[in-house]
Coordinates of C-alpha atoms in Angstrom, one line a residue:
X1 CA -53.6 2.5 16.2
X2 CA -52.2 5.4 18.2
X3 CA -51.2 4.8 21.6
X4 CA -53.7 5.5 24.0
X5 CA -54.4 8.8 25.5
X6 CA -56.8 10.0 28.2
X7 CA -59.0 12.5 26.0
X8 CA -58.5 16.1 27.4
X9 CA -61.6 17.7 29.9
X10 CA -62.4 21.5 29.2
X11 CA -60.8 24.0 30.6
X12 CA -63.9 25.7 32.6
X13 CA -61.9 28.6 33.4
X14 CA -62.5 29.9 29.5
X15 CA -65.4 31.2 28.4
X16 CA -65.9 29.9 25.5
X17 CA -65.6 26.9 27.2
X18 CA -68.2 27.6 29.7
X19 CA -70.5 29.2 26.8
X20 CA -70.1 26.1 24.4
X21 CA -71.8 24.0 27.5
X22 CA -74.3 26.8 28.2
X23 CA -75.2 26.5 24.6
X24 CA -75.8 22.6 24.4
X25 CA -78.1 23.0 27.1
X26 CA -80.2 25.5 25.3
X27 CA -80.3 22.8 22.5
X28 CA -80.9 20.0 24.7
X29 CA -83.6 21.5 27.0
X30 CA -86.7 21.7 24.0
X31 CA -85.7 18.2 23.6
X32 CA -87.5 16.5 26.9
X33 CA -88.1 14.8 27.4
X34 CA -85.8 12.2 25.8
X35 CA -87.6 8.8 24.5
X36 CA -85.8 5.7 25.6
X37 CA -86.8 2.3 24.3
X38 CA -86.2 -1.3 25.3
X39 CA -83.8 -2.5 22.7
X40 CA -83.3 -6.6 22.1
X41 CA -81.5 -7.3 19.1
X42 CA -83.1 -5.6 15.8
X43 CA -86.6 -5.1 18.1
X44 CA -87.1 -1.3 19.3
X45 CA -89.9 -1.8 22.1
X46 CA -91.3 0.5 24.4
X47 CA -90.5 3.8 25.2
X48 CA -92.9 4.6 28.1
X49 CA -93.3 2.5 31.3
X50 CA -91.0 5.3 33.9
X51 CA -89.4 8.6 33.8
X52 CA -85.9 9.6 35.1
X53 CA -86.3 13.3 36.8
X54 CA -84.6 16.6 36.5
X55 CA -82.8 15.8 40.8
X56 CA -82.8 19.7 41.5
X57 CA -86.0 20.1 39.5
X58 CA -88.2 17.3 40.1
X59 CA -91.0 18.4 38.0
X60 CA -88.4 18.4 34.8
X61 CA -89.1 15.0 33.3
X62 CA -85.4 14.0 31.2
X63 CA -86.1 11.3 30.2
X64 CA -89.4 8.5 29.6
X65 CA -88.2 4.7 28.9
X66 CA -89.5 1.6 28.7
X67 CA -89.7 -0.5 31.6
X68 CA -88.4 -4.3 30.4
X69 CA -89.8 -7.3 32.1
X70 CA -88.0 -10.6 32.8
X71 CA -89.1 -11.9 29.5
X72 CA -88.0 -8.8 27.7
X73 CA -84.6 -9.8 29.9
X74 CA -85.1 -13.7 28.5
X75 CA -85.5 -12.3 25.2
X76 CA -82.2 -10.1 25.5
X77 CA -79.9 -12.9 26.2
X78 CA -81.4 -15.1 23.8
X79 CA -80.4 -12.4 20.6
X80 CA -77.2 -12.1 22.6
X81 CA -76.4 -15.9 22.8
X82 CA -77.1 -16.0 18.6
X83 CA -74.6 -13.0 18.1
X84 CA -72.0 -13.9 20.0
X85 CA -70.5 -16.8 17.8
X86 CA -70.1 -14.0 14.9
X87 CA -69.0 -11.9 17.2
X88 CA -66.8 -13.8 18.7
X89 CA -65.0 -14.9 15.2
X90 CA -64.5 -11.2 13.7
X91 CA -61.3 -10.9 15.7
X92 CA -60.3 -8.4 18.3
X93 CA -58.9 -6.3 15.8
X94 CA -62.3 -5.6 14.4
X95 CA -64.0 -5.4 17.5
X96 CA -61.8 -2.7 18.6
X97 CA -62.2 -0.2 15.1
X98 CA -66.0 -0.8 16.5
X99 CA -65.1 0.4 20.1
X100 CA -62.7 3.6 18.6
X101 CA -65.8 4.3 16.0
X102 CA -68.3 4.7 19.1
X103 CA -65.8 6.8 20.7
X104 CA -65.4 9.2 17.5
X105 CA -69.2 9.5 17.9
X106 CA -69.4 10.4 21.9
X107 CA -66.6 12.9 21.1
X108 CA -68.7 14.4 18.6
X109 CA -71.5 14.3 21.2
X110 CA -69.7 15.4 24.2
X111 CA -71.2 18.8 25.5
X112 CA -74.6 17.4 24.4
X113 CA -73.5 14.4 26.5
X114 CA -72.6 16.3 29.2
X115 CA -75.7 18.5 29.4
X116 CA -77.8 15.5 29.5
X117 CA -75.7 14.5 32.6
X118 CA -76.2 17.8 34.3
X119 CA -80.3 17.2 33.7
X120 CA -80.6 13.8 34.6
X121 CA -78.3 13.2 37.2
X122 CA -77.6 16.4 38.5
X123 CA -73.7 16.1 37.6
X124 CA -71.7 19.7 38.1
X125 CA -70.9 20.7 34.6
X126 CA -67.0 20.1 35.3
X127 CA -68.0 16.6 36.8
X128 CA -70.5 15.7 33.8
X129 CA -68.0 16.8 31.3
X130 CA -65.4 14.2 32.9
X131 CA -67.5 11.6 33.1
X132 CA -68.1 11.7 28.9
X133 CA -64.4 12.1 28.4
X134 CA -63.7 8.7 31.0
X135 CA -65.9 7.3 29.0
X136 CA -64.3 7.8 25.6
X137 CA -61.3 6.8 27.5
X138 CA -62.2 3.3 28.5
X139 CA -63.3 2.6 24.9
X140 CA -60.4 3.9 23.3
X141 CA -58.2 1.9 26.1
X142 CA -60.0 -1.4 26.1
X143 CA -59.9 -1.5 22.6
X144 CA -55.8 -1.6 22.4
X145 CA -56.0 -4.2 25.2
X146 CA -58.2 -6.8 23.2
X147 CA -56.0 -6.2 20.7
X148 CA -52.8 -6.7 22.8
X149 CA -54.8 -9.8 25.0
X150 CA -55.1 -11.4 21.0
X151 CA -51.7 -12.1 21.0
X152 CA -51.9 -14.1 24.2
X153 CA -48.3 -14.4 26.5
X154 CA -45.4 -15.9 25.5
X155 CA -44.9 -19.6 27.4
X156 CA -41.5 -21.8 28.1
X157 CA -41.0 -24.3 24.7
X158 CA -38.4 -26.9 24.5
X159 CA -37.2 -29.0 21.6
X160 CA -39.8 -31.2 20.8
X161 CA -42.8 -29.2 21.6
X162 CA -45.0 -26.3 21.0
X163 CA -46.9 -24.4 23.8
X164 CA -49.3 -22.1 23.3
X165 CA -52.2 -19.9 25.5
X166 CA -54.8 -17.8 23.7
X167 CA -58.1 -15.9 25.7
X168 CA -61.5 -16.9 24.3
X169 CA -64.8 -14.7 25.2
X170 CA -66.8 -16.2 27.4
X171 CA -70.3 -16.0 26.3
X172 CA -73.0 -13.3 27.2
X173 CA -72.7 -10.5 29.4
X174 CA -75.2 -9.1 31.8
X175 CA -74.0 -5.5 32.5
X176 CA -75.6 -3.8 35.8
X177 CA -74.9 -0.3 35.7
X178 CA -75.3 2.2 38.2
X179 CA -76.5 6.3 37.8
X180 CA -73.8 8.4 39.9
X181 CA -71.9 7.5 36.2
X182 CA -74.1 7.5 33.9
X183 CA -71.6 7.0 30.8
X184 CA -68.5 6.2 32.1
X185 CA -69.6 3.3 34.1
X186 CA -72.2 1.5 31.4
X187 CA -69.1 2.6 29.0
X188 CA -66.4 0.9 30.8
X189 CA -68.1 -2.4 31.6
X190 CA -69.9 -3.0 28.5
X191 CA -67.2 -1.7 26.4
X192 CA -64.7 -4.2 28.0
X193 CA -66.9 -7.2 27.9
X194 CA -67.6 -6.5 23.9
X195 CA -63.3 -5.6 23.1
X196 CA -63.2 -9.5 24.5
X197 CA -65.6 -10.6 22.3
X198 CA -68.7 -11.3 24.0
X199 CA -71.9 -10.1 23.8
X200 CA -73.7 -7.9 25.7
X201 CA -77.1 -7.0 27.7
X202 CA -76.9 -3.4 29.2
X203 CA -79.1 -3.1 31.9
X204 CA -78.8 1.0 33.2
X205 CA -80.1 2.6 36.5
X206 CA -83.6 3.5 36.1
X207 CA -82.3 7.2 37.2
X208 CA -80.2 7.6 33.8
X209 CA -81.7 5.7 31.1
X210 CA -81.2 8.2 28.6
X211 CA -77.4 8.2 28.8
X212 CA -77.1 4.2 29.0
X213 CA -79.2 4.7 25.5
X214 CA -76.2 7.1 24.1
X215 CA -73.7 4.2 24.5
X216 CA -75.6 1.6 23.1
X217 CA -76.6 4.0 19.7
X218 CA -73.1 4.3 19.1
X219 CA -72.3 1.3 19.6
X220 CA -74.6 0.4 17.2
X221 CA -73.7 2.8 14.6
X222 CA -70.1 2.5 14.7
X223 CA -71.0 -1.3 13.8
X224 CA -72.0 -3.1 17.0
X225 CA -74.7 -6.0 16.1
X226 CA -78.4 -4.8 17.7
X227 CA -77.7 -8.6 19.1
X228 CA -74.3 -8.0 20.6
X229 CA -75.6 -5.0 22.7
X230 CA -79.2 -4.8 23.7
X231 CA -80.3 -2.1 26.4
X232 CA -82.7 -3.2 29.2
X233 CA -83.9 0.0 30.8
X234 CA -86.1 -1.1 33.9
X235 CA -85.8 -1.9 37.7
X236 CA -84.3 -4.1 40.0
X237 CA -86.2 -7.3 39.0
X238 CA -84.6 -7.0 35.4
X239 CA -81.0 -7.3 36.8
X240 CA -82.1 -9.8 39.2
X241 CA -83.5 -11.9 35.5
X242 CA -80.1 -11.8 33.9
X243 CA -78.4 -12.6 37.0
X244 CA -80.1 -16.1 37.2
X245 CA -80.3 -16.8 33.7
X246 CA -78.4 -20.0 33.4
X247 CA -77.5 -18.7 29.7
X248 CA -75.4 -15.5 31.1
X249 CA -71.3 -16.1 31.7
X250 CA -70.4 -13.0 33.3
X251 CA -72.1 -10.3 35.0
X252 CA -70.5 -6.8 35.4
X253 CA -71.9 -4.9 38.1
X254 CA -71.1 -1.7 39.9
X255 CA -73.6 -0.4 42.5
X256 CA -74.2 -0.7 46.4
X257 CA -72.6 -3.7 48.8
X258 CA -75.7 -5.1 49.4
X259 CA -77.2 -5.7 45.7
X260 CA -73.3 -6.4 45.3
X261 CA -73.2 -9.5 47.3
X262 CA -76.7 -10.7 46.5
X263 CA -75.5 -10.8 43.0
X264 CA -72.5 -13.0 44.5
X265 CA -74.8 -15.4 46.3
X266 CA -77.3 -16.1 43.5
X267 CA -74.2 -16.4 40.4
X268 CA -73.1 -19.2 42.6
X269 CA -76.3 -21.1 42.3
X270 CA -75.2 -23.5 39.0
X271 CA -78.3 -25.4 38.0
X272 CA -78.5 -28.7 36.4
X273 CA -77.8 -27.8 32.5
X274 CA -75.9 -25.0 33.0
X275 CA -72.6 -26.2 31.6
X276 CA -70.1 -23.2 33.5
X277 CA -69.9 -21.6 37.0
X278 CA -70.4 -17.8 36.1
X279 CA -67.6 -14.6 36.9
X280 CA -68.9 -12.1 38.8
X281 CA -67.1 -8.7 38.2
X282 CA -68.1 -6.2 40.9
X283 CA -67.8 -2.6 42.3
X284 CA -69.6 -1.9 45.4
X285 CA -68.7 1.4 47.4
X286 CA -66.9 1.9 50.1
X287 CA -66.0 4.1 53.6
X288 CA -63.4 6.0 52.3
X289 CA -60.9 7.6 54.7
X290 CA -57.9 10.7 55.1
X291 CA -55.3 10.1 57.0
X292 CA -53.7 13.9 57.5
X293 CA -50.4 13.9 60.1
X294 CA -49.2 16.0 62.0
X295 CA -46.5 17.4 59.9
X296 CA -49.2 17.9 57.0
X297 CA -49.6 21.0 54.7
X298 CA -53.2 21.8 55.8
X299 CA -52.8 24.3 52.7
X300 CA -52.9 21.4 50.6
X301 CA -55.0 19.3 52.7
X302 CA -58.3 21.0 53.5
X303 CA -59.2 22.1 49.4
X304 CA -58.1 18.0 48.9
X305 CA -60.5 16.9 51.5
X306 CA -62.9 19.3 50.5
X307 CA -63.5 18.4 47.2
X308 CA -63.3 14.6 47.6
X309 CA -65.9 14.9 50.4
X310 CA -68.6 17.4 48.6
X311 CA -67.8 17.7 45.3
X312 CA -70.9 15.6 43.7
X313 CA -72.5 15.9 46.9
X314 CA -70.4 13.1 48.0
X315 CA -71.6 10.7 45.4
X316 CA -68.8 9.1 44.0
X317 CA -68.3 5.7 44.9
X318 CA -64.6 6.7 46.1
X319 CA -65.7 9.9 48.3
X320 CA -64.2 10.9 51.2
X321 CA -66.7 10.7 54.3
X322 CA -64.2 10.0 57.4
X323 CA -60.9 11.9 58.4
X324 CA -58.4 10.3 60.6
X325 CA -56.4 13.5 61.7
X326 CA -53.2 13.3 64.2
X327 CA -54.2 15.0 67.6
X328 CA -51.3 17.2 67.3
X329 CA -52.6 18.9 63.7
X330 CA -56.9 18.1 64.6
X331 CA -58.0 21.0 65.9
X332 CA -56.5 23.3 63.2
X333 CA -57.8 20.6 60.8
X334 CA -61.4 20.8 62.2
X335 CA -61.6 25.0 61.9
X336 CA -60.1 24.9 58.9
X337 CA -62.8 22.5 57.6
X338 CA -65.1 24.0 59.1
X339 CA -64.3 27.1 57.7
X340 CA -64.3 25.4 54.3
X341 CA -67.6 24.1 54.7
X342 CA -69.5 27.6 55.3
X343 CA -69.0 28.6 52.2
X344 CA -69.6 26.1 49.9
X345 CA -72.7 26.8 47.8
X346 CA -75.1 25.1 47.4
X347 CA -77.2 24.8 43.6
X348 CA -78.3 24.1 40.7
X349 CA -76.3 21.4 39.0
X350 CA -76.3 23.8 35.8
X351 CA -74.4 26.8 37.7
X352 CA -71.2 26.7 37.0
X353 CA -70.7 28.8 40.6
X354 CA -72.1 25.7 42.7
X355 CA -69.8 23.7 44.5
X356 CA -72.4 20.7 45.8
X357 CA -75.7 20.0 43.8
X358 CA -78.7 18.2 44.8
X359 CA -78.0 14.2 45.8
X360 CA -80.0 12.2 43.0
X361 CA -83.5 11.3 44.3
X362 CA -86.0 12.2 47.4
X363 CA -85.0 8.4 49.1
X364 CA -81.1 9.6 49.1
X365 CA -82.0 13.1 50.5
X366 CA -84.1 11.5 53.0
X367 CA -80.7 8.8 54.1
X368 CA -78.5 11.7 54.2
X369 CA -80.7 13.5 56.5
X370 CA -81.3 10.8 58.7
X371 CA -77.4 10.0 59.1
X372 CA -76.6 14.2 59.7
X373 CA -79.3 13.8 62.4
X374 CA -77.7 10.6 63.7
X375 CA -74.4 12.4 63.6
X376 CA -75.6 15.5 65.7
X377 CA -77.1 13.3 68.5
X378 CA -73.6 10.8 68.7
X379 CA -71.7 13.9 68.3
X380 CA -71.1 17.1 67.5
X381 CA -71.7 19.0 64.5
X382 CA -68.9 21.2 63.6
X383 CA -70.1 23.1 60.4
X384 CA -73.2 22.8 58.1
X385 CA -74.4 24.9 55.4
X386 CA -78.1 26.1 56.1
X387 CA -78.5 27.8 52.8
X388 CA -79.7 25.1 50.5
X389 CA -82.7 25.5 47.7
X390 CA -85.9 24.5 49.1
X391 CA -87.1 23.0 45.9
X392 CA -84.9 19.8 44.5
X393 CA -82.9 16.9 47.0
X394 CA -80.6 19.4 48.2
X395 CA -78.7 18.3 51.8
X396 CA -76.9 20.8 53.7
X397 CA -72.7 19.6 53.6
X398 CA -72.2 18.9 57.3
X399 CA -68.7 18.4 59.2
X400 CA -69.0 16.4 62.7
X401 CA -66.5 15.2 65.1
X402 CA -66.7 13.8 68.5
X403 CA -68.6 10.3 67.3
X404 CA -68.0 6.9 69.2
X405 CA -66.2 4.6 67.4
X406 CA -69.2 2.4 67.1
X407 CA -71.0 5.2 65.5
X408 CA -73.0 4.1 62.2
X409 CA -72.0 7.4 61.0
X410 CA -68.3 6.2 60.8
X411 CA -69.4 2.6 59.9
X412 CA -72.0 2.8 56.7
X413 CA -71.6 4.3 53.0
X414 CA -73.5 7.5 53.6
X415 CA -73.3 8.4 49.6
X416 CA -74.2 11.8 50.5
X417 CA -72.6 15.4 51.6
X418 CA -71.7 14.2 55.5
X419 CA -68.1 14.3 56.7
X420 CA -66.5 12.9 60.1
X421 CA -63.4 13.7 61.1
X422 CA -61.8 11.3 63.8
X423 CA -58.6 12.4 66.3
X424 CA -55.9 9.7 66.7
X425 CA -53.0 9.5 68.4
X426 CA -50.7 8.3 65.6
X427 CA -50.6 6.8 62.2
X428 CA -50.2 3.6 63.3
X429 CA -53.4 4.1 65.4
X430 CA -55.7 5.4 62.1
X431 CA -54.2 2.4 60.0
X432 CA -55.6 0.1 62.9
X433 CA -58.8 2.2 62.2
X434 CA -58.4 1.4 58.5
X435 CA -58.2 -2.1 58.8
X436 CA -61.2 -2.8 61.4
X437 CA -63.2 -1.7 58.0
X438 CA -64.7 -4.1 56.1
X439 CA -64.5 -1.6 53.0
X440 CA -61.4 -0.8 51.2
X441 CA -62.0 1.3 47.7
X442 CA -59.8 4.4 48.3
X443 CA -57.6 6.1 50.7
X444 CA -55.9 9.3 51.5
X445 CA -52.5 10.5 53.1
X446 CA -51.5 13.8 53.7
X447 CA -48.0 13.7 55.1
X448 CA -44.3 14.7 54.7
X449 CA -42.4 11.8 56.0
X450 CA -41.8 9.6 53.6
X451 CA -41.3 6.7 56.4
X452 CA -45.0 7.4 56.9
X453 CA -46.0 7.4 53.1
X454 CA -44.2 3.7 53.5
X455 CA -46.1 2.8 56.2
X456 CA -49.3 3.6 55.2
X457 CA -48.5 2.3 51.8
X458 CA -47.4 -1.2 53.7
X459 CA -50.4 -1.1 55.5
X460 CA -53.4 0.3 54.0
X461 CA -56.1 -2.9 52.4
X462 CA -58.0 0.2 50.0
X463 CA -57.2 -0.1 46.5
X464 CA -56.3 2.7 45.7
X465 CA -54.5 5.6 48.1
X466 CA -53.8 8.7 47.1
X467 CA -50.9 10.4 48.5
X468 CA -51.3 14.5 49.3
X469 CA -54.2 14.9 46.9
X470 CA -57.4 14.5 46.7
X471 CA -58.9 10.6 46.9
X472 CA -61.2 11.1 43.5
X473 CA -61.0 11.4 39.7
X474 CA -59.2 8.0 38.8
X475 CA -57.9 8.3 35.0
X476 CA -57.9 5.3 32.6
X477 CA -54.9 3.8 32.1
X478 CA -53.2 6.6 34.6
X479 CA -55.2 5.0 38.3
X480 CA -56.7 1.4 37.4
X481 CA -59.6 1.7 39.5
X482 CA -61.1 -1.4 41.8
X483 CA -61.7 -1.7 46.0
X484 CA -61.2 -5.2 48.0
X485 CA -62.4 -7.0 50.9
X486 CA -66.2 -5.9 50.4
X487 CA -65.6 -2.9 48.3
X488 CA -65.1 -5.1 45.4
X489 CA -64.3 -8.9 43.6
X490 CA -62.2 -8.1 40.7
X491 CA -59.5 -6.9 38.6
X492 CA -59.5 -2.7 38.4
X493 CA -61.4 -1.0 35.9
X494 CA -59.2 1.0 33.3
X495 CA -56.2 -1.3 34.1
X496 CA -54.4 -3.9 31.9
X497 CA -56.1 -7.1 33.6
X498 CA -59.1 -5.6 33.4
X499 CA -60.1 -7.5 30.3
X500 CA -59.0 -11.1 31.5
X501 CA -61.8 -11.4 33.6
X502 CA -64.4 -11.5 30.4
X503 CA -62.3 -14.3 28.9
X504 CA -61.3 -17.6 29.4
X505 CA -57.7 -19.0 29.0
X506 CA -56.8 -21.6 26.9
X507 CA -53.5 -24.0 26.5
X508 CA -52.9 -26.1 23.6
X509 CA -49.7 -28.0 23.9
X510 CA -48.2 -29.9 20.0
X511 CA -45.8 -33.0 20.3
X512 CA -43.9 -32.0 17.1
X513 CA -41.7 -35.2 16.6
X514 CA -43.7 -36.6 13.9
X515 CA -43.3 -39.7 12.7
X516 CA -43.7 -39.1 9.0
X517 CA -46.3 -36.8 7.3
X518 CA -49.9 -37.6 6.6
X519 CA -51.0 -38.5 2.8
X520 CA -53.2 -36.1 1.0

């Protein structure tokens, strides 16, 4: 197996590139919408029950699925329970050439892939077209690492005795994916938990069915078995199922703090019969901050902030939403900024001119709004673009300043296109800032002193800072991804001890001094 290498994004700047996308929408567009059923084991159910929607054309139905039900979920884990022994017993080795085949077939798929991303979530074509690449990343990288975990670590032997430490799977895995990435996300969970060797139920965001359904087929026809990797498309009541069912071992989660800790509480609940206290591995968004001194390049730093703020219309779970700027460099900062802001435009997810598309659904538009309105009565509103398409969840990108420090606007996970930017009077003042956060998923530094790159580095909880760049666009292998305190419970995605929290360690220890040899 070749070592592992992120796969390459296109180059928008070309043409061809840019026509090549153009041209996979043309092919996908007669196409919806896109039938996705429940799938449980070798059973192919419904393929009605909701739709997933076009976010800047509402009326543009991408996608219909079937809506599963807790027994559909009860079903699900019972096919997953039967395939995991066999799944289990092929060997990492074989498991992997499984995770490299479904990779072979989303890189044949890609620009269809992304296209579907552009329709369904409203992905920018440069951000959709990432997002199928990280996803062919994590299977190609998580497929090495089971293969590497096999081997298991070497341990301290002495005369006399044998030690030895393997990882086992640990059982079923309930996957709770969530829509802002549609492939990379359901790709990197589920892909880790099957490299490990356990099986898998894939329950997607009922925004982006039709891409959870992408991973799963090939999955599937690279060699998964239907039981090792069933697809629950549905609602929150689904997810709930799988988390109680005393028959699932791990659940992988990424999605909002408060369905975060929920999942926390209720996995802790161990009935009477359930023989293991389950993992919980999970994601869950942040209040991610700048930090830009006074002896910053502001050439550098206001395209960096930009993008990480606005690009995706501020949907990434490791955005940019607050600015902690030195007094000495704020003002310049803030017209800069502002500046920046005014031009953005505004569009289609499908134009490859736009710089922020619609947010994904009428509820987020509606937060967004409520929270720029909140913003211009705690503060002031510095910049904020008023030409946005009336049709789709389009929000205006707003800049503010001037908030209270109890502001919600500086305290909640906006997930939308709404920027604050906060004076200080010194570093050590906006890592104080940092640290009264109970969220800590990414950071950003824009300075020139490496005593304050040091600092910041010493003092900073987020997990991961970026240092005079922009705070998005983590690579596998390159940026293992993960927050703490309540940004997250778990070992970083794309990392190399990502995998040891699907399995279980295990130590046998040989007395070797026989005494004589047994009689056959």
């Amino acid at each position: 197996m070749r070592p592992f290498a992120n796969e390459p994004t296109l180059e928008l700047r070309r043409a061809a590139a840019r026509e090549s996308l153009v041209a996979a929408m043309r092919d996908l567009d007669p196409q919806l919408p896109l039938a996705v059923p429940i799938l449980v084991g070798r059973d192919r159910g419904a393929h009605e029950g909701f739709e997933s929607t076009d976010p800047g054309e509402p009326d543009r139905v991408v996608a219909t699925a079937g809506r599963a039900t807790e027994a559909d979920a009860a079903a699900a884990v019972e096919a997953a329970a039967a395939a995991f022994p066999a799944w289990r017993d092929i060997g990492a080795r074989a498991r992997a050439d499984v995770l490299v085949g479904a990779a072979e077939i989303l890189r044949s798929r890609r620009l269809e892939l992304a296209a579907l991303q552009v329709r369904e979530c409203a992905k920018p074509w440069g951000e959709a077209d990432g997002d199928v690449c990280e996803a062919i990343d994590f299977l190609e990288y998580y497929a090495r690492e089971a293969v590497r975990l096999e081997h298991g670590p070497d341990l301290l032997q002495v005369p006399g005795e044998r030690n030895s430490m393997r990882y086992e799977p640990r059982g079923v895995c309930a996957v709770i994916a969530p829509w802002n990435f549609p492939l990379a996300i359901p790709t990197g969970m589920t892909s880790a938990a099957l490299a490990a060797g356990n099986s898998v139920v894939l329950k997607p965001a009922e925004q982006s069915p039709a891409s959870a359904l992408a991973l799963v087929d090939a999955l599937r026809d690279a060699g998964a078995p239907p039981g090792a990797i069933s697809l629950l498309p549905g609602f929150g009541e689904v997810g709930a199922a799988l988390v109680r069912d005393p028959r699932v071992h791990v659940i992988a989660f990424t999605g909002s703090s408060a369905v975060g800790l929920e999942i926390v509480r209720s996995s802790a609940d161990t009935p009477e019969g359930q023989g293991h206290v389950k993992r919980v591995v999970a994601e869950m968004g942040g209040k991610n901050a700048v930090i830009v001194d006074s002896d910053a390049d502001l050439d550098d730093a206001v395209p960096a902030i930009i993008r990480s703020a606005f690009v995706y219309a501020g949907q990434k779970c490791s955005a940019a939403s607050r600015v902690l700027a030195h007094e000495g460099v704020a003002d310049a900062l803030l017209e800069r900024l502002s500046g920046a802001v005014n031009v953005l435009i505004v569009g289609q997810a499908d134009d490859f001119a736009i710089d922020v598309p619609p947010v994904i659904e009428r509820d987020a538009q509606e937060r967004v709004r409520r929270y720029a309105e909140l913003a211009a009565s705690d503060g002031r509103v510095v910049a904020q673009q008023p030409d946005i398409p009336a049709n789709g969840w389009f929000c205006a990108p707003t800049l503010v300043t001037d908030l209270p420090p109890d502001s919600a606007v500086l305290r909640d996970e906006i997930f939308g296109p709404v920027l604050a930017v906060e004076r200080v009077r010194s570093i050590a003042e906006a890592c104080d800032a940092l640290e009264r956060s109970p969220f800590a998923l990414t950071g950003g530094l824009f300075s020139r002193n490496p005593d304050t790159v040091a600092e910041v580095t010493r003092r900073t909880p987020v997990g991961n800072l970026y240092v005079n760049r922009h705070i998005t666009g983590a690579m596998v292998g390159r940026q293992p991804f993960g927050g703490n305190r309540r940004s997250g419970i778990g070992s970083k995605a794309g990392g190399p001890d990502y995998l040891l929290q699907f399995v279980e360690p295990r130590v046998v220890t040989e007395n070797t001094m026989r005494h004589g040899l047994v009689v056959e």
